[in-house]
Amino acid sequence: MSPSTRRLLKESTDLQTNPSPYFHAAPVSDTNLFDWHFTLLGPPAPSPYAGGIYHGRITLPPTYPLRPPSFRFLTPSGRFEVNREICLSISGHHEETWQPAWGIRTALIALRSFMDGDAKGQVGGLDVADEVRRRYARESRAWRCDGCEGSKGRGNEVVMREWWGVCRERGGVVEGEEDFEGEEDKSEGKDGDEAAAADAGISAGVDAGADSTSQIAQAEVQPQQPQQQQQLQQHTPPATRPLPPVPAAAPAAAAAAAATSQDTPWLDRAIIGVIIALVAMILRRLTRDMDMD
């Protein structure tokens, strides 16, 4: 098994074990792990893509993750051209910015945040009116992928609803689904700003700070594991008490200084005694010389 195949199997398992309520991604077939399809929930309001559910394709190179994947949207969105490879810092158009530590989960989180950005002439980008994007968002829920085995001819909304059920089974939290259920009925017979206001209901439970990849990564819902949390609390080691401070020993320099100060008087006396003895010897010598004369 090649490193790329092993990596893709690991990512596929992780996406099933720790599902995100914001997107679903899986290989098109079990025999080809390098061709994936994804279903992505649009960014939250006030984004014009709020309420939209978009389907797309991920093509991974044989050397993945050393080289980045490429992305294309199959659902009309008004942000990206349909079925054309898009130019992003996480895609094959910018291999110099890709990091092998990233994966499909990271790329989809970033892709969701990039939707609210301006096209600015990027490859595969579109600049259209927000009302057109809101209309595409409403129409995207019923869009079907004919070549996707995972959807089995079902619409994007049906696929995401089933995926939300998987998220709940895995312990994940799906917020805002109740608001989403009524969006289709509310939007019928409405257009313009009224329809856009109805579409905003989907974002009730989605983190409003989805402006960058790092913020969305922090906001992504992870499965809750209460049993593991209880085990961690039970096995939390008791707090350690600090040891009483050990009294510092007297510095050797202080002891030496004290000894020197005690010996100083004796040294002075010895020097004085030697001087007196020398003076006495000199006087005796002088006295003896005078007597001889």
Short mmCIF file of C-alpha atoms in Angstrom, two decimals:
data_model
loop_
_atom_site.label_atom_id
_atom_site.label_comp_id
_atom_site.label_asym_id
_atom_site.label_seq_id
_atom_site.Cartn_x
_atom_site.Cartn_y
_atom_site.Cartn_z
CA MET A 1 0.00 0.00 0.00
CA SER A 2 1.43 3.36 -1.03
CA PRO A 3 1.81 6.20 1.50
CA SER A 4 -0.82 8.23 -0.39
CA THR A 5 -3.38 5.43 -0.24
CA ARG A 6 -2.68 4.87 3.44
CA ARG A 7 -3.12 8.58 4.14
CA LEU A 8 -6.41 8.78 2.23
CA LEU A 9 -7.81 5.74 4.02
CA LYS A 10 -6.92 7.35 7.32
CA GLU A 11 -8.60 10.63 6.37
CA SER A 12 -11.72 8.87 5.13
CA THR A 13 -12.01 6.97 8.41
CA ASP A 14 -11.46 10.14 10.43
CA LEU A 15 -14.19 12.01 8.56
CA GLN A 16 -16.62 9.19 9.34
CA THR A 17 -15.56 8.80 12.97
CA ASN A 18 -15.42 12.53 13.75
CA PRO A 19 -18.01 14.01 11.36
CA SER A 20 -18.55 17.72 10.83
CA PRO A 21 -22.13 19.00 10.43
CA TYR A 22 -20.88 21.57 7.92
CA PHE A 23 -19.72 19.21 5.19
CA HIS A 24 -19.68 15.61 3.99
CA ALA A 25 -16.85 14.19 1.89
CA ALA A 26 -16.03 10.67 0.70
CA PRO A 27 -14.40 8.87 -2.24
CA VAL A 28 -16.63 8.44 -5.27
CA SER A 29 -16.02 4.68 -5.12
CA ASP A 30 -14.09 2.22 -2.99
CA THR A 31 -11.82 1.42 -5.92
CA ASN A 32 -10.63 5.00 -6.46
CA LEU A 33 -9.46 6.92 -3.42
CA PHE A 34 -8.09 9.81 -5.47
CA ASP A 35 -11.47 11.10 -6.65
CA TRP A 36 -13.75 12.50 -3.93
CA HIS A 37 -17.08 14.34 -3.89
CA PHE A 38 -18.16 16.73 -1.15
CA THR A 39 -21.37 18.40 -0.02
CA LEU A 40 -20.76 21.71 1.72
CA LEU A 41 -23.04 23.91 3.81
CA GLY A 42 -22.83 27.59 2.84
CA PRO A 43 -21.31 30.18 5.19
CA PRO A 44 -23.60 31.71 7.82
CA ALA A 45 -25.61 34.92 7.41
CA PRO A 46 -25.23 37.67 6.42
CA SER A 47 -23.43 35.78 3.66
CA PRO A 48 -25.44 35.54 0.42
CA TYR A 49 -24.57 31.82 0.44
CA ALA A 50 -26.38 31.26 3.76
CA GLY A 51 -28.92 28.47 3.38
CA GLY A 52 -27.14 27.01 0.38
CA ILE A 53 -25.81 23.45 0.10
CA TYR A 54 -23.15 23.01 -2.54
CA HIS A 55 -21.73 19.90 -4.17
CA GLY A 56 -18.26 19.60 -5.63
CA ARG A 57 -15.36 17.38 -6.59
CA ILE A 58 -11.88 16.89 -5.13
CA THR A 59 -9.13 15.43 -7.30
CA LEU A 60 -6.04 14.26 -5.43
CA PRO A 61 -2.64 13.72 -7.08
CA PRO A 62 -0.80 10.37 -6.75
CA THR A 63 1.80 12.08 -4.54
CA TYR A 64 -0.77 13.44 -2.05
CA PRO A 65 -0.21 14.90 0.55
CA LEU A 66 3.12 16.14 -0.81
CA ARG A 67 1.16 17.94 -3.51
CA PRO A 68 -2.20 19.69 -2.96
CA PRO A 69 -5.60 18.54 -4.23
CA SER A 70 -7.69 20.44 -6.76
CA PHE A 71 -11.28 21.56 -6.21
CA ARG A 72 -14.22 22.37 -8.44
CA PHE A 73 -17.87 23.16 -7.70
CA LEU A 74 -20.55 21.23 -9.55
CA THR A 75 -23.43 23.22 -8.04
CA PRO A 76 -23.97 26.78 -9.32
CA SER A 77 -23.10 29.22 -6.54
CA GLY A 78 -22.32 32.58 -8.12
CA ARG A 79 -18.91 32.48 -6.44
CA PHE A 80 -17.09 29.83 -8.50
CA GLU A 81 -17.54 28.71 -12.09
CA VAL A 82 -19.27 25.37 -12.48
CA ASN A 83 -17.00 22.37 -13.09
CA ARG A 84 -13.85 24.45 -13.38
CA GLU A 85 -10.80 24.06 -11.16
CA ILE A 86 -10.65 26.98 -8.76
CA CYS A 87 -7.56 28.90 -7.71
CA LEU A 88 -7.02 28.98 -3.95
CA SER A 89 -4.03 28.84 -1.63
CA ILE A 90 -5.08 25.30 -0.68
CA SER A 91 -5.42 24.05 -4.25
CA GLY A 92 -3.10 22.81 -6.95
CA HIS A 93 -2.74 26.33 -8.37
CA HIS A 94 -0.56 27.31 -5.40
CA GLU A 95 1.62 24.35 -4.53
CA GLU A 96 4.11 26.66 -2.82
CA THR A 97 1.60 27.49 -0.07
CA TRP A 98 0.37 23.93 0.50
CA GLN A 99 1.49 22.07 3.62
CA PRO A 100 1.46 18.24 3.76
CA ALA A 101 0.13 18.42 7.32
CA TRP A 102 -3.14 19.75 5.92
CA GLY A 103 -5.84 17.38 4.77
CA ILE A 104 -9.26 17.21 3.18
CA ARG A 105 -10.94 18.34 6.39
CA THR A 106 -8.70 21.41 6.64
CA ALA A 107 -9.20 22.20 2.97
CA LEU A 108 -13.01 22.07 3.18
CA ILE A 109 -13.04 24.30 6.26
CA ALA A 110 -10.89 26.81 4.39
CA LEU A 111 -13.01 26.49 1.24
CA ARG A 112 -16.13 27.36 3.20
CA SER A 113 -14.50 30.52 4.54
CA PHE A 114 -13.10 31.50 1.13
CA MET A 115 -16.62 31.57 -0.34
CA ASP A 116 -17.30 34.95 1.29
CA GLY A 117 -14.17 36.48 -0.25
CA ASP A 118 -14.04 38.51 -3.43
CA ALA A 119 -13.07 36.81 -6.68
CA LYS A 120 -10.64 39.60 -7.67
CA GLY A 121 -10.00 37.99 -11.04
CA GLN A 122 -8.92 34.62 -9.63
CA VAL A 123 -9.11 31.56 -11.85
CA GLY A 124 -12.57 30.01 -11.59
CA GLY A 125 -13.98 32.94 -9.60
CA LEU A 126 -17.17 34.86 -10.38
CA ASP A 127 -18.39 38.35 -9.50
CA VAL A 128 -22.18 38.49 -9.59
CA ALA A 129 -24.86 40.30 -7.62
CA ASP A 130 -25.68 39.06 -4.13
CA GLU A 131 -29.30 38.49 -5.12
CA VAL A 132 -28.15 36.04 -7.79
CA ARG A 133 -26.07 34.22 -5.20
CA ARG A 134 -29.04 34.04 -2.84
CA ARG A 135 -31.16 32.56 -5.61
CA TYR A 136 -28.47 29.97 -6.33
CA ALA A 137 -28.34 29.19 -2.60
CA ARG A 138 -32.07 28.43 -2.54
CA GLU A 139 -31.88 26.32 -5.69
CA SER A 140 -28.81 24.42 -4.51
CA ARG A 141 -30.75 22.41 -1.91
CA ALA A 142 -32.55 20.36 -4.57
CA TRP A 143 -29.50 19.94 -6.82
CA ARG A 144 -28.53 16.32 -7.55
CA CYS A 145 -25.23 14.77 -8.63
CA ASP A 146 -25.84 12.07 -11.24
CA GLY A 147 -22.30 10.70 -11.09
CA CYS A 148 -21.96 10.45 -7.33
CA GLU A 149 -22.48 7.01 -5.79
CA GLY A 150 -22.69 8.52 -2.31
CA SER A 151 -25.74 10.68 -3.04
CA LYS A 152 -27.54 7.95 -5.03
CA GLY A 153 -29.48 10.54 -7.00
CA ARG A 154 -30.68 12.37 -3.90
CA GLY A 155 -30.68 16.14 -3.53
CA ASN A 156 -28.08 18.05 -1.52
CA GLU A 157 -30.53 18.76 1.28
CA VAL A 158 -31.46 15.09 1.67
CA VAL A 159 -27.79 14.13 1.76
CA MET A 160 -27.01 16.69 4.47
CA ARG A 161 -30.02 15.74 6.59
CA GLU A 162 -28.90 12.12 6.61
CA TRP A 163 -25.38 13.25 7.43
CA TRP A 164 -26.65 15.30 10.37
CA GLY A 165 -28.17 12.10 11.71
CA VAL A 166 -24.74 10.47 11.52
CA CYS A 167 -23.26 13.45 13.36
CA ARG A 168 -25.73 13.05 16.21
CA GLU A 169 -25.04 9.31 16.43
CA ARG A 170 -21.31 10.08 16.76
CA GLY A 171 -21.99 12.53 19.57
CA GLY A 172 -21.77 15.72 17.50
CA VAL A 173 -23.95 18.77 17.96
CA VAL A 174 -26.06 19.89 14.99
CA GLU A 175 -27.28 23.44 15.58
CA GLY A 176 -29.76 25.39 13.50
CA GLU A 177 -31.36 22.35 11.84
CA GLU A 178 -34.81 23.37 13.12
CA ASP A 179 -34.49 26.74 11.41
CA PHE A 180 -33.34 25.07 8.22
CA GLU A 181 -36.38 22.80 8.12
CA GLY A 182 -38.70 25.74 7.63
CA GLU A 183 -36.63 27.63 5.12
CA GLU A 184 -38.04 25.96 2.03
CA ASP A 185 -41.63 26.74 3.02
CA LYS A 186 -40.79 30.29 4.06
CA SER A 187 -38.98 31.05 0.82
CA GLU A 188 -41.90 29.95 -1.43
CA GLY A 189 -43.71 32.95 -2.82
CA LYS A 190 -40.98 35.31 -1.66
CA ASP A 191 -38.27 37.01 -3.61
CA GLY A 192 -35.78 39.80 -3.18
CA ASP A 193 -34.96 40.83 0.38
CA GLU A 194 -37.79 38.74 1.90
CA ALA A 195 -36.38 35.52 0.48
CA ALA A 196 -32.89 36.52 1.58
CA ALA A 197 -34.17 37.11 5.11
CA ALA A 198 -35.78 33.65 5.11
CA ASP A 199 -32.50 32.10 4.00
CA ALA A 200 -30.69 33.67 6.94
CA GLY A 201 -32.39 31.24 9.34
CA ILE A 202 -29.88 28.49 8.64
CA SER A 203 -27.09 30.41 10.29
CA ALA A 204 -28.69 30.53 13.73
CA GLY A 205 -26.40 27.86 15.14
CA VAL A 206 -23.30 28.46 13.05
CA ASP A 207 -20.34 30.35 14.44
CA ALA A 208 -20.39 33.92 13.10
CA GLY A 209 -16.60 34.17 13.24
CA ALA A 210 -16.00 32.11 10.13
CA ASP A 211 -13.80 34.70 8.46
CA SER A 212 -10.54 32.74 8.39
CA THR A 213 -9.41 29.15 8.26
CA SER A 214 -8.12 29.15 11.82
CA GLN A 215 -11.36 30.57 13.25
CA ILE A 216 -13.50 28.02 11.44
CA ALA A 217 -11.20 25.22 12.56
CA GLN A 218 -11.77 26.30 16.16
CA ALA A 219 -15.52 26.60 15.62
CA GLU A 220 -15.90 23.20 13.98
CA VAL A 221 -18.06 20.86 16.07
CA GLN A 222 -16.25 17.84 17.45
CA PRO A 223 -18.01 14.78 18.88
CA GLN A 224 -18.64 14.93 22.58
CA GLN A 225 -17.26 12.11 24.70
CA PRO A 226 -18.68 12.43 28.23
CA GLN A 227 -17.42 9.03 29.35
CA GLN A 228 -13.85 9.88 28.46
CA GLN A 229 -14.21 13.21 30.24
CA GLN A 230 -15.41 11.44 33.39
CA GLN A 231 -12.49 9.03 33.21
CA LEU A 232 -10.09 11.92 32.90
CA GLN A 233 -11.65 13.55 35.94
CA GLN A 234 -11.40 10.32 37.93
CA HIS A 235 -7.77 9.80 37.03
CA THR A 236 -6.73 13.38 37.64
CA PRO A 237 -3.69 13.21 39.96
CA PRO A 238 -4.01 15.01 43.32
CA ALA A 239 -2.47 18.40 43.56
CA THR A 240 1.06 18.25 44.90
CA ARG A 241 1.96 20.30 47.94
CA PRO A 242 5.09 22.41 47.74
CA LEU A 243 7.96 21.25 49.92
CA PRO A 244 8.93 23.52 52.82
CA PRO A 245 11.84 25.76 51.95
CA VAL A 246 15.22 24.38 52.96
CA PRO A 247 17.22 26.92 54.98
CA ALA A 248 20.19 28.04 52.98
CA ALA A 249 23.61 27.21 54.40
CA ALA A 250 25.88 30.08 55.38
CA PRO A 251 28.00 31.07 52.43
CA ALA A 252 31.56 29.83 52.54
CA ALA A 253 32.77 33.31 51.78
CA ALA A 254 31.07 34.66 54.89
CA ALA A 255 32.63 31.92 57.02
CA ALA A 256 36.07 32.61 55.59
CA ALA A 257 35.65 36.33 56.20
CA ALA A 258 34.65 35.67 59.80
CA ALA A 259 37.68 33.43 60.34
CA THR A 260 39.95 36.05 58.82
CA SER A 261 38.52 38.74 61.06
CA GLN A 262 39.17 36.53 64.12
CA ASP A 263 42.81 35.80 63.14
CA THR A 264 43.69 39.41 62.32
CA PRO A 265 44.55 40.52 65.96
CA TRP A 266 46.98 37.60 66.45
CA LEU A 267 48.69 38.36 63.17
CA ASP A 268 49.12 41.99 64.12
CA ARG A 269 50.61 41.02 67.50
CA ALA A 270 53.07 38.65 65.89
CA ILE A 271 54.27 41.34 63.49
CA ILE A 272 54.71 43.81 66.35
CA GLY A 273 56.65 41.21 68.35
CA VAL A 274 59.03 40.59 65.44
CA ILE A 275 59.64 44.32 65.06
CA ILE A 276 60.39 44.71 68.78
CA ALA A 277 62.81 41.78 68.66
CA LEU A 278 64.66 43.31 65.69
CA VAL A 279 64.89 46.68 67.43
CA ALA A 280 66.24 44.99 70.57
CA MET A 281 68.88 43.11 68.59
CA ILE A 282 69.97 46.31 66.86
CA LEU A 283 70.25 48.15 70.17
CA ARG A 284 72.30 45.32 71.68
CA ARG A 285 74.61 45.37 68.71
CA LEU A 286 75.11 49.10 68.99
CA THR A 287 75.72 48.88 72.76
CA ARG A 288 78.32 46.14 72.32
CA ASP A 289 80.14 48.10 69.64
CA MET A 290 80.29 51.16 71.88
CA ASP A 291 81.71 49.11 74.79
CA MET A 292 84.46 47.72 72.60
CA ASP A 293 85.52 51.21 71.57
#
